[in-house]
Tab-separated table of C-alpha atoms and ligand atoms in Angstrom:
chain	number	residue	atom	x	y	z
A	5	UNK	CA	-9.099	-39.516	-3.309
A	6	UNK	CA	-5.980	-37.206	-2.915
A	7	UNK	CA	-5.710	-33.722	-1.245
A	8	UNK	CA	-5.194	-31.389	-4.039
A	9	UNK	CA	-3.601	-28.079	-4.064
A	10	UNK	CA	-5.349	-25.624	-6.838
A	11	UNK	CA	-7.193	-28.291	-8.193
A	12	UNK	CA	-8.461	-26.993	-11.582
A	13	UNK	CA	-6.202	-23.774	-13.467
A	14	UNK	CA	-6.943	-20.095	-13.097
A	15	UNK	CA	-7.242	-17.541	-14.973
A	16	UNK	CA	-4.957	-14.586	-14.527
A	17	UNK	CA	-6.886	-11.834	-12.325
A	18	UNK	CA	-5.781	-7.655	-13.536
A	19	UNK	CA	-5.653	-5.452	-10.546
A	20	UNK	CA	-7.501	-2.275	-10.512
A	21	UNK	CA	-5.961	1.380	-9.367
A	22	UNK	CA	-9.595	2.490	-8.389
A	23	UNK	CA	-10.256	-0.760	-6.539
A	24	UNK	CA	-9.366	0.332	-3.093
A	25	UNK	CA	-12.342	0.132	-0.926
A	26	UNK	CA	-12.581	-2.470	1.826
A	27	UNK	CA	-15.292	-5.176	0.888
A	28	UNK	CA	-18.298	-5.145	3.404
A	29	UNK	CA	-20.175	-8.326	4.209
A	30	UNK	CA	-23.151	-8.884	5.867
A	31	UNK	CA	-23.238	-12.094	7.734
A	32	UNK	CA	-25.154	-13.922	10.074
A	33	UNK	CA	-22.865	-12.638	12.930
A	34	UNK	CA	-23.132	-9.146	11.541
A	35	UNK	CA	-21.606	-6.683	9.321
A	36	UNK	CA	-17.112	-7.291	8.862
A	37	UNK	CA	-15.045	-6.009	6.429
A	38	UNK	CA	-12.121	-6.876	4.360
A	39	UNK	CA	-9.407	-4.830	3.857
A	40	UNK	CA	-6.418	-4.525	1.406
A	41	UNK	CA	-4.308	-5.561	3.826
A	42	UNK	CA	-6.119	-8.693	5.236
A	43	UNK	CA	-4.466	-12.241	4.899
A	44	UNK	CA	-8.064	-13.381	4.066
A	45	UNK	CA	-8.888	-17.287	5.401
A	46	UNK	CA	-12.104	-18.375	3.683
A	47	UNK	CA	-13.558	-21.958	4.436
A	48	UNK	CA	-16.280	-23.094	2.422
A	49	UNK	CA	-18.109	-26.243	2.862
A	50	UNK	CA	-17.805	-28.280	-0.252
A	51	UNK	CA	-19.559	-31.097	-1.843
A	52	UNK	CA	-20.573	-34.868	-0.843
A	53	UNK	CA	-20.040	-36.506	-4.367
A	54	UNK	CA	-22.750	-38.595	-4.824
A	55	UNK	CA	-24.463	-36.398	-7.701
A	56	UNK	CA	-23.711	-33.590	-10.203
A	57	UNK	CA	-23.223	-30.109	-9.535
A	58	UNK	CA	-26.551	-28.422	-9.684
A	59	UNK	CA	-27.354	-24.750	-9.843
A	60	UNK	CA	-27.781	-24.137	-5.852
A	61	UNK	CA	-24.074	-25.053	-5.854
A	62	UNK	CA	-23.174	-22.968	-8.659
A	63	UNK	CA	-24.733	-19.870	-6.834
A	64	UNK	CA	-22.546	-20.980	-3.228
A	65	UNK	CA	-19.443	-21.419	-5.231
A	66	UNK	CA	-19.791	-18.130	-7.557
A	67	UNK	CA	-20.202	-16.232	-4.816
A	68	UNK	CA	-17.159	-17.178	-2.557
A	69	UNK	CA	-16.153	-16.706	-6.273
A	70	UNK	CA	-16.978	-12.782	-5.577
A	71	UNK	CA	-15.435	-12.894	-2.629
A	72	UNK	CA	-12.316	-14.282	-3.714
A	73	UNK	CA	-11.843	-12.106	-6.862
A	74	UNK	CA	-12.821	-8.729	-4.966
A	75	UNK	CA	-10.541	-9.620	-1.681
A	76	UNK	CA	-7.596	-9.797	-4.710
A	77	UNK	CA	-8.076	-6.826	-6.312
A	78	UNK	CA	-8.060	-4.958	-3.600
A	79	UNK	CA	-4.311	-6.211	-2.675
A	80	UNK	CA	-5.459	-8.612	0.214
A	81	UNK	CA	-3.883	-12.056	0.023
A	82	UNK	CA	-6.318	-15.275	0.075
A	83	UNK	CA	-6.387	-18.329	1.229
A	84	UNK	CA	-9.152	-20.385	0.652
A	85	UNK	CA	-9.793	-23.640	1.238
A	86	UNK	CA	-12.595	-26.393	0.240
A	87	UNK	CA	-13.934	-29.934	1.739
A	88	UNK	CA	-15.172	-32.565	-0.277
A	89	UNK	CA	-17.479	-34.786	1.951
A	90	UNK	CA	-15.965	-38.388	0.323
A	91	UNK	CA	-17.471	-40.110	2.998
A	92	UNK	CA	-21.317	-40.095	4.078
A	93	UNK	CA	-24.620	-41.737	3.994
A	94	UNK	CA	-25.779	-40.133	1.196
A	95	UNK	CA	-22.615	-41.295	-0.839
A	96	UNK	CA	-23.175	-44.731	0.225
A	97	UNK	CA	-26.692	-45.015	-0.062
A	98	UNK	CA	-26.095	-43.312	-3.781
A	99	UNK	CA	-23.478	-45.934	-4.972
A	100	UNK	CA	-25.346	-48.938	-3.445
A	101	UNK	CA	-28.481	-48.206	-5.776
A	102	UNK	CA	-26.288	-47.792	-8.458
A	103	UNK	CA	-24.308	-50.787	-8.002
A	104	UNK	CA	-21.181	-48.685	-7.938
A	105	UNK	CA	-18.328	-48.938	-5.165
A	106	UNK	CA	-18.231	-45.391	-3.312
A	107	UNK	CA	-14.870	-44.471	-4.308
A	108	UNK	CA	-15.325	-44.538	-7.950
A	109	UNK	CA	-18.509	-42.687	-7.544
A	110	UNK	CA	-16.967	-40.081	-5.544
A	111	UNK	CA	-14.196	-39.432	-7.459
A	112	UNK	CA	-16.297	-39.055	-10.763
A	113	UNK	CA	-18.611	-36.636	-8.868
A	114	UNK	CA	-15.963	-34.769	-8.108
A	115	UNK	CA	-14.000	-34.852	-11.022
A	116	UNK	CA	-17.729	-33.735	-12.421
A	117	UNK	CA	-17.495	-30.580	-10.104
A	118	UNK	CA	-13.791	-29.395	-10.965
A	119	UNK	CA	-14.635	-29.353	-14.473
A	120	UNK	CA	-17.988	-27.303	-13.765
A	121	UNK	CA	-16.243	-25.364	-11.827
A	122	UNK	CA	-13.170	-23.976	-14.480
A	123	UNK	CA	-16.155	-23.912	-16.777
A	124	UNK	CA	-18.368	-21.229	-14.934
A	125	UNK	CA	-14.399	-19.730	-14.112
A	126	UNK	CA	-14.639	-20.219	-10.089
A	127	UNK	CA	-11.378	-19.337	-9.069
A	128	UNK	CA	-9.997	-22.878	-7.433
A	129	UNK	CA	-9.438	-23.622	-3.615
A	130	UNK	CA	-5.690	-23.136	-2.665
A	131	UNK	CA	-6.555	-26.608	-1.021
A	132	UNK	CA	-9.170	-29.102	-1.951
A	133	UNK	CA	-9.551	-31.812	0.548
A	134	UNK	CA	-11.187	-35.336	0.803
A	135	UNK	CA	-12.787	-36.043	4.563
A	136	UNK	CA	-10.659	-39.437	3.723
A	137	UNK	CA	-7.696	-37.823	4.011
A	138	UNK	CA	-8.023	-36.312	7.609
A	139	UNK	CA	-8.415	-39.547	9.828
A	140	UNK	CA	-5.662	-38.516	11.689
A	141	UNK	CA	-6.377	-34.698	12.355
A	142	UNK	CA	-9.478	-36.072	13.141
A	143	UNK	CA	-8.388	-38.545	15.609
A	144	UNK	CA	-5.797	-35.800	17.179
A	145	UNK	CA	-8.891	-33.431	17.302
A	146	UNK	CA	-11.181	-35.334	19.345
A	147	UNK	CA	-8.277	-36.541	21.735
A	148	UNK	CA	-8.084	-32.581	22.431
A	149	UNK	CA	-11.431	-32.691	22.821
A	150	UNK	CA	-11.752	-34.950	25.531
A	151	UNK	CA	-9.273	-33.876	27.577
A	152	UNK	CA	-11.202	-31.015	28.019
A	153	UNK	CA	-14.317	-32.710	28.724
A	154	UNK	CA	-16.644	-32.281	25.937
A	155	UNK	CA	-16.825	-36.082	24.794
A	156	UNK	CA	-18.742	-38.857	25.796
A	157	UNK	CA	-19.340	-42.509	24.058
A	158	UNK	CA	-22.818	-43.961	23.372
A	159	UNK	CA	-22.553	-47.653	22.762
A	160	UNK	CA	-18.903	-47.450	20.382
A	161	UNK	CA	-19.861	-43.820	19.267
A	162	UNK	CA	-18.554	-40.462	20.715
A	163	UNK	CA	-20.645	-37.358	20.993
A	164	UNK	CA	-19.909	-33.779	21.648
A	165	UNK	CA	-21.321	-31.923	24.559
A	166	UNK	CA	-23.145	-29.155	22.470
A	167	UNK	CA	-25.295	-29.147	26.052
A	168	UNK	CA	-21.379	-26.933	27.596
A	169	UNK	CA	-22.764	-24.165	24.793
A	170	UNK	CA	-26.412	-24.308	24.683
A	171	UNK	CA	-26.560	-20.409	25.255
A	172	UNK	CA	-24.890	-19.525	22.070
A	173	UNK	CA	-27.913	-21.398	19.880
A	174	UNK	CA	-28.786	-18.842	17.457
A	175	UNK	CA	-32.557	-20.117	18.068
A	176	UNK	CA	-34.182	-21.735	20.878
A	177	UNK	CA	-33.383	-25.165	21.938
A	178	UNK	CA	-37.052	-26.601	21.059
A	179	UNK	CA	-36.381	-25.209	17.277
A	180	UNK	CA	-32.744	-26.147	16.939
A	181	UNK	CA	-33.956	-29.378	18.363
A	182	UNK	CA	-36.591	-29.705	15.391
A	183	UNK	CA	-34.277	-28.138	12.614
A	184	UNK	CA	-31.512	-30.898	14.139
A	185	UNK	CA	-34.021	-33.837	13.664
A	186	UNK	CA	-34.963	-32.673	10.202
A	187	UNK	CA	-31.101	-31.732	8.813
A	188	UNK	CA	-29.807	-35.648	9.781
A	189	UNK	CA	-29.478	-35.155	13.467
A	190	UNK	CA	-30.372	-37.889	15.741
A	191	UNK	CA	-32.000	-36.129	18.959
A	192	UNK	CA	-33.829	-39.005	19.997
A	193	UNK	CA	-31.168	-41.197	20.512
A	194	UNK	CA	-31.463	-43.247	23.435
A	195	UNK	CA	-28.004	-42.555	25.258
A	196	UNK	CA	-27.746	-39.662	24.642
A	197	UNK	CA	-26.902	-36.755	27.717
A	198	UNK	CA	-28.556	-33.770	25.234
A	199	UNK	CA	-30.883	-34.011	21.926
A	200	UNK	CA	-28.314	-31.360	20.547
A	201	UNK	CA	-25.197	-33.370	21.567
A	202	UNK	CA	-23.038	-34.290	18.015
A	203	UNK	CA	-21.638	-37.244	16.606
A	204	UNK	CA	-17.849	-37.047	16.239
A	205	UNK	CA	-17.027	-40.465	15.803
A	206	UNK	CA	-19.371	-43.385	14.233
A	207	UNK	CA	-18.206	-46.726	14.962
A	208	UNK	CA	-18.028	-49.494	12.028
A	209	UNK	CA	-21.284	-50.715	11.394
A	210	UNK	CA	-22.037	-53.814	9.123
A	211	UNK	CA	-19.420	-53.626	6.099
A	212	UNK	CA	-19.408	-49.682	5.795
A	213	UNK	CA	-16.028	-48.298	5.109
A	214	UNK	CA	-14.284	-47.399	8.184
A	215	UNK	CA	-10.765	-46.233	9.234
A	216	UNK	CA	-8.676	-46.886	12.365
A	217	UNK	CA	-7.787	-45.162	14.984
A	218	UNK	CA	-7.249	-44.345	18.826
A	219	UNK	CA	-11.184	-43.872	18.754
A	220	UNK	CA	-11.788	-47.636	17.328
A	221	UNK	CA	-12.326	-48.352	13.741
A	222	UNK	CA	-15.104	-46.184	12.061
A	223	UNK	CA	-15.669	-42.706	10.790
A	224	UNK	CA	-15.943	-39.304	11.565
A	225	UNK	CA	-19.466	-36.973	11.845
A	226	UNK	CA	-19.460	-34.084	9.614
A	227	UNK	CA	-19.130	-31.101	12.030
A	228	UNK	CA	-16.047	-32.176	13.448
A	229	UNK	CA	-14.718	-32.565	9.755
A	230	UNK	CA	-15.002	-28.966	8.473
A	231	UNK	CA	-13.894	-28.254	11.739
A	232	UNK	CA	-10.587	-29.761	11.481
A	233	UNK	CA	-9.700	-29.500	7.378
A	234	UNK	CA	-10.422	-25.518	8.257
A	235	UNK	CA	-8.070	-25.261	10.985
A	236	UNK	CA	-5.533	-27.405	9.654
A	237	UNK	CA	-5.039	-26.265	6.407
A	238	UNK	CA	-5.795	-22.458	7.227
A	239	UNK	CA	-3.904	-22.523	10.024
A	240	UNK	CA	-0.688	-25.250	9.471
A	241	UNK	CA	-0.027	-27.483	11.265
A	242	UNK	CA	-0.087	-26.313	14.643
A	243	UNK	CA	-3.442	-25.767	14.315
A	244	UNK	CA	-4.781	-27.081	17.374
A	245	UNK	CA	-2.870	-24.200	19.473
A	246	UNK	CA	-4.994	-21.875	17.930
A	247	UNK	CA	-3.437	-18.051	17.026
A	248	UNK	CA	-3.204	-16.268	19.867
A	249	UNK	CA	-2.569	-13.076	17.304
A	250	UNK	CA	-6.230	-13.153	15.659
A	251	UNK	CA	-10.076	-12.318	17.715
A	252	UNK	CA	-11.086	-15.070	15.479
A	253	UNK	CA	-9.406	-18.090	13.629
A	254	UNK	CA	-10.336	-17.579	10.572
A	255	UNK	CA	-12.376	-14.568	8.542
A	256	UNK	CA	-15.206	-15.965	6.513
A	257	UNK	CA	-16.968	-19.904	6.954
A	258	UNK	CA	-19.268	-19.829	3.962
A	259	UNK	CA	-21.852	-22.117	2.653
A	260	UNK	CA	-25.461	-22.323	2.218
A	261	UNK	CA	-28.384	-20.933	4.435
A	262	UNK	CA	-29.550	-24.686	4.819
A	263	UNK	CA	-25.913	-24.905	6.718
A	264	UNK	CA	-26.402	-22.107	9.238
A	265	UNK	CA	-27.785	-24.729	11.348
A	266	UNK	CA	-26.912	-27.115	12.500
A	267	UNK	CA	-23.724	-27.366	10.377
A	268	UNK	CA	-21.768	-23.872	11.048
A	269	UNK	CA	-23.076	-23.761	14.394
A	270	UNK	CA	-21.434	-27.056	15.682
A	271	UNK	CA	-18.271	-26.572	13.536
A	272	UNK	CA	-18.024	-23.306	15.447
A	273	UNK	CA	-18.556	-24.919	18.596
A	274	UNK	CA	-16.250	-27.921	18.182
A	275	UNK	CA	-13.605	-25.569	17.223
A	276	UNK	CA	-14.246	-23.475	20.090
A	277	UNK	CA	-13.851	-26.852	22.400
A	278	UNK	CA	-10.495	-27.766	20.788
A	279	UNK	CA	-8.728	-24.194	20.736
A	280	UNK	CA	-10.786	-22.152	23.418
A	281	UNK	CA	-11.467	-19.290	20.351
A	282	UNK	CA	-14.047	-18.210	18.205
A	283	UNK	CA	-13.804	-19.831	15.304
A	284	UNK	CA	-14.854	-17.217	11.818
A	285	UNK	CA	-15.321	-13.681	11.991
A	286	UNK	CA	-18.083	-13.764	9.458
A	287	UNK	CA	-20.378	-16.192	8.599
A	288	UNK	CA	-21.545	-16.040	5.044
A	289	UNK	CA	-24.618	-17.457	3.492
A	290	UNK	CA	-25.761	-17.961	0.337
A	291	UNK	CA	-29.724	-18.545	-0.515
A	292	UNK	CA	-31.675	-21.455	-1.988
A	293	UNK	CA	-32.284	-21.693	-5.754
A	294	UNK	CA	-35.621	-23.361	-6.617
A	295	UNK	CA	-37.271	-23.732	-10.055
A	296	UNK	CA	-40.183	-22.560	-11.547
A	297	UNK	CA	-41.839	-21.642	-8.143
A	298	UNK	CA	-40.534	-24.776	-6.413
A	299	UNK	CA	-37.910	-25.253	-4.021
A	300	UNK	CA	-34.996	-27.276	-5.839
A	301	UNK	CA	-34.144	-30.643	-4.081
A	302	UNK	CA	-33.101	-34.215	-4.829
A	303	UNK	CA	-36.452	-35.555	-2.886
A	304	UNK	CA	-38.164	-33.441	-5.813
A	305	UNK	CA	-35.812	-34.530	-8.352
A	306	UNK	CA	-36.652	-31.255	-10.394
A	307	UNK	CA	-32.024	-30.661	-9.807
A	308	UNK	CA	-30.999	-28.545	-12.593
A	309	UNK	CA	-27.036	-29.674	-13.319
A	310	UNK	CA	-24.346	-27.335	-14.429
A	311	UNK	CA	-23.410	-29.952	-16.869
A	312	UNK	CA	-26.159	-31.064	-18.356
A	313	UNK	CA	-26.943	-27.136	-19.396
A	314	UNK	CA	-23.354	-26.866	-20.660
A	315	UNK	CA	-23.879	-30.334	-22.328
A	316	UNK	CA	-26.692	-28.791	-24.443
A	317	UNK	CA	-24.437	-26.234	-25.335
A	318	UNK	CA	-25.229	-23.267	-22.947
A	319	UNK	CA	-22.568	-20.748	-23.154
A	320	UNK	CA	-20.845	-20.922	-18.989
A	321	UNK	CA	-20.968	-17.286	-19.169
A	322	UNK	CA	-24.541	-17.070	-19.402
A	323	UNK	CA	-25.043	-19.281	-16.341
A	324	UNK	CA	-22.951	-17.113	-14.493
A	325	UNK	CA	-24.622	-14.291	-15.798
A	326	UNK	CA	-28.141	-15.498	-14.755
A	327	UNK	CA	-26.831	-16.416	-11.366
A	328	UNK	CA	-25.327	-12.925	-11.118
A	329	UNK	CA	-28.958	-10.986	-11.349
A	330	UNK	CA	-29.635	-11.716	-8.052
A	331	UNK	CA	-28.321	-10.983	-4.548
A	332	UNK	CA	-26.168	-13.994	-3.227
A	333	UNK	CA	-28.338	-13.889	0.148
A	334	UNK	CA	-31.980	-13.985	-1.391
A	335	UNK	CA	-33.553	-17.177	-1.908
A	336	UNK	CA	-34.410	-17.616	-6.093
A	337	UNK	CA	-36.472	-18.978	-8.670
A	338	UNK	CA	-34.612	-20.461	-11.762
A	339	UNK	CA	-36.355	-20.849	-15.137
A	340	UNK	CA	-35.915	-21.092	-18.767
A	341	UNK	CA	-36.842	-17.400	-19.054
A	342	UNK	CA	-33.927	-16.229	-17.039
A	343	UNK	CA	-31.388	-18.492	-18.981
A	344	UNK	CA	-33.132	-17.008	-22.091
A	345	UNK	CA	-32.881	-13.338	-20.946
A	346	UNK	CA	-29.547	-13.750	-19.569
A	347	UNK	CA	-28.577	-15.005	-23.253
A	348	UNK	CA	-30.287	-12.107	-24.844
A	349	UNK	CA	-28.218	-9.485	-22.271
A	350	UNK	CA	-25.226	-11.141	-22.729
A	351	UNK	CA	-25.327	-10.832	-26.711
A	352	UNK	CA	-26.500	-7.153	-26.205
A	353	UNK	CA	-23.526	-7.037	-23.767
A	354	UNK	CA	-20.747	-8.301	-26.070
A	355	UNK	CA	-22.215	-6.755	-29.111
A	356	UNK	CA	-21.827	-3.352	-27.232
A	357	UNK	CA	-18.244	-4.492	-26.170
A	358	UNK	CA	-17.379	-4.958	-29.717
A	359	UNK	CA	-18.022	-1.395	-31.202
A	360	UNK	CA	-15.503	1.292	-31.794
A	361	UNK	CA	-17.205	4.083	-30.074
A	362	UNK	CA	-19.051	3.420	-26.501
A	363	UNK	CA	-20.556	5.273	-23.529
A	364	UNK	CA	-18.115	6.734	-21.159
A	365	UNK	CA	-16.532	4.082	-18.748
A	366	UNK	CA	-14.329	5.427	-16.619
A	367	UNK	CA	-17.109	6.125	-13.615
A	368	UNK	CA	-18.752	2.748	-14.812
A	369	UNK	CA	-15.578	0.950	-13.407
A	370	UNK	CA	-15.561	2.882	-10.216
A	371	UNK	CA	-19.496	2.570	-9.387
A	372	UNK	CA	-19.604	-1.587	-10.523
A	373	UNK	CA	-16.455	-1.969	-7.395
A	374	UNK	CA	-18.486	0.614	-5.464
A	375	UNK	CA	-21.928	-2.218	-5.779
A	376	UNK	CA	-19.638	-4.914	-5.267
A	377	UNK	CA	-17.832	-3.833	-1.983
A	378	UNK	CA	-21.576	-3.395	-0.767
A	379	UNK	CA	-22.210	-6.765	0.271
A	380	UNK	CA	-21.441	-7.857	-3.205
A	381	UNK	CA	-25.115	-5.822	-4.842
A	382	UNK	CA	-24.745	-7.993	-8.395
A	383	UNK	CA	-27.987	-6.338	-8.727
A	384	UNK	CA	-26.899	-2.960	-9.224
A	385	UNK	CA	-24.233	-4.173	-11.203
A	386	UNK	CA	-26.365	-5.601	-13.683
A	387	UNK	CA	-28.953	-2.125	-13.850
A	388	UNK	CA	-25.363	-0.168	-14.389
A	389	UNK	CA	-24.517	-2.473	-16.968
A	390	UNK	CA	-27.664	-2.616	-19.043
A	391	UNK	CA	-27.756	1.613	-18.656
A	392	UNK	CA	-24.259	1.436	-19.852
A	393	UNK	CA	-25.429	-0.862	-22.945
A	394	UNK	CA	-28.647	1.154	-23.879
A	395	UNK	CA	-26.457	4.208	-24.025
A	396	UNK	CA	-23.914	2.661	-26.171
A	397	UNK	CA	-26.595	1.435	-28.711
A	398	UNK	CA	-28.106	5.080	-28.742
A	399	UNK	CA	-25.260	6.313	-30.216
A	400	UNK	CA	-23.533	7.851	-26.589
A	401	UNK	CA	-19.487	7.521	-26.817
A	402	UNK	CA	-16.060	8.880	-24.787
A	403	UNK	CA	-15.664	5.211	-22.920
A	404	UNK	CA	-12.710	2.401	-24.040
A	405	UNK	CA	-13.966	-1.498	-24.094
A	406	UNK	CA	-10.524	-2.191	-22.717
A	407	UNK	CA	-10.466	-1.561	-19.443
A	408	UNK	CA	-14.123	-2.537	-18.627
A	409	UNK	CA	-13.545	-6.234	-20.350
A	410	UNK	CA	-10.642	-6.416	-18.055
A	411	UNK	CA	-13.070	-5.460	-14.920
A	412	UNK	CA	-15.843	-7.497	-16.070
A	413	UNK	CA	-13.625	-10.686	-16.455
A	414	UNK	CA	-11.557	-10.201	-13.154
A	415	UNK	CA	-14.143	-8.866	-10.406
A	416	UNK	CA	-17.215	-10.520	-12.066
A	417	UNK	CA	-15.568	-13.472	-13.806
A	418	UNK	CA	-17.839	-12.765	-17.097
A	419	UNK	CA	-15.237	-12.904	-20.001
A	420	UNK	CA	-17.644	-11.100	-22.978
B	505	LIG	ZN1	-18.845	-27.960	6.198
């Protein structure tokens, strides 16, 4: 696969007088803010290929989405950049019980995504890149690493010393220890100096795909790899020197809740071991989507797919819509019900767009940017929305559909 640079088109964003006010995030480091003038570096922690996009996805990706669109119109520049996880167990495991090679199947998957993605209009990455692609920051990385000490091999494997920063766990060691074993951590490896230590390097095993380099032939953990693609393509290519001008590398590392640990945590650390500096200022998370009262997972297989709903001819702006409803941070419930209401809003919605006369809009604009730079409260803008349409269909007028389709399309991404 091939590092691409605004992988799928985007549409072209309006900028808004009104929109002025910083946007304030809560994340799991606290409360930060982003202001017109920040150069904003978002990482978010893409996909491993092996399956379609499903709706937990969706509700990560729209969200950075949020992020992205509101950070734009307020005049701060973005960069934002995306993994994609082309190498793992899951990938292989995936393609050997199809009968597929890996490549092909990761390449479809994430051809799959791109095209999911323009659909529900997430703005692309600036810079979409394959784990394949990085041996060599990779290899450079690590090298840095142990020459400060934080490496150690285990048979033909090296591990980080996450023991050098057990007192910035987030939880205690017994359950990071358990949350470890249960995310695809191996804390009962024999060899190892700490249950919490990190694989960086995975020497060849069998036939599995493997790359050279000055750390033998094999491939990388999946810390270290955010770790890395973040730095390096946030950063340039200098990266490993840090920037001495900044408290913190880079502004926002986003993903999941199911990431905060062990994922962010080690990234964080590695990058601490390699540049001696915190790594994000805020640490975004977005929460699970289950349906119908169950939590959503591929062990269930109960997955609903962006592109399966949009193969049975669900209009993308109703997905987004129904994703919208709730706050990014909550943990869902997806059903039928909500797809169906969301369609029923979003005709109401564009049927009230539509009409010569309307309710006034002018303070709609301003309070929809004032929910959004709230820790994005979709919520709210949803209740001011449906006010807005129940007043229009009673007959209230003194607004213009112009301006708000404009708002709607660039800080929401909902084109009516
Ligand atoms: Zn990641």
């Amino acid at each position: 696969m091939k590092i691409l640079q605004n992988p799928w088109p985007n549409p072209a964003l309006s900028i808004f007088e009104q929109a002025q006010s910083p946007l304030t995030l809560e994340s799991t480091s606290g409360k930060f803010t982003i202001d017109p003038d920040t150069n904003l570096r978002m990482y978010v922690c893409g996909i491993t290929p092996y399956d379609a996009t499903h709706l937990g996805h969706a509700a990560t990706y729209l969200t950075f989405d949020l992020i992205n669109r509101f950070s734009r119109l307020i005049g701060s520049s973005v960069h934002f950049v995306e993994n994609i996880t082309d190498i793992d167990e899951p990938l292989l495991e995936r393609a050997a019980r199809d009968g597929t090679d890996w490549e092909s199947l990761a390449q479809k998957e994430t051809d799959l995504f791109s095209r999911d993605m323009e659909a529900l209009r997430v703005l692309s990455p600036e810079w979409f890149v394959p784990a394949t692609q990085t041996m060599d920051l990779v290899d450079q990385a690590i090298t840095k690493m142990e020459e400060g000490g934080f490496v150690y091999l285990v048979d033909n494997d090296l591990y980080f010393r996450t023991s050098l920063f057990l007192s910035e766990l987030p939880i205690s060691e017994a359950e990071a220890i358990a949350i470890f074993r249960e995310r695809g951590g191996d804390p009962d490896r024999a060899g190892k100096e700490h249950p919490l230590d990190s694989l960086l390097w995975l020497a060849n095993k069998n036939d599995e795909p493997g790359w050279s380099s000055s750390h033998g032939f094999g491939r990388p953990g999946w810390h270290i790899e955010c770790a890395v693609i973040s730095l390096r393509y946030l950063l340039g290519e200098n990266y490993l020197a840090g920037d001495s001008t900044r408290s913190a590398l880079i502004d926002i590392q986003g993903g999941g809740s199911d990431l905060i640990f062990p994922h962010h945590f080690m990234s964080a650390i590695q990058v601490k071991a390699m540049t001696g500096q915190q790594f994000a200022r805020g640490y975004v998370h977005t929460g699970m989507v289950g349906l119908d009262g169950e939590k959503m997972s591929k062990s269930k297989g109960n997955l609903v797919f962006v592109s399966k709903l949009l193969a049975e001819g669900i209009d993308p702006v109703v997905i987004r819509f129904a994703l919208l409803q709730s706050h990014y941070s909550e943990d869902r419930m997806w059903s039928n019900e909500i797809l169906d209401s969301a369609q029923g809003e979003v005709e109401r919605i564009r049927s009230a767009l539509s009409r010569n006369e309307v309710a006034p809009t002018a303070e709609l604009g301003t309070e929809i940017i004032s929910a959004l730079s709230q820790n994005l409260d979709t919520p709210k803008v949803m209740a001011l929305l449906q006010s807005w349409v129940k007043a229009t269909e009673d007959g209230v007028i003194g607004g213009s559909t112009g301006e708000l389709s404009r708002l709607l399309d660039s800080a929401l991404g909902l084109a009516f």
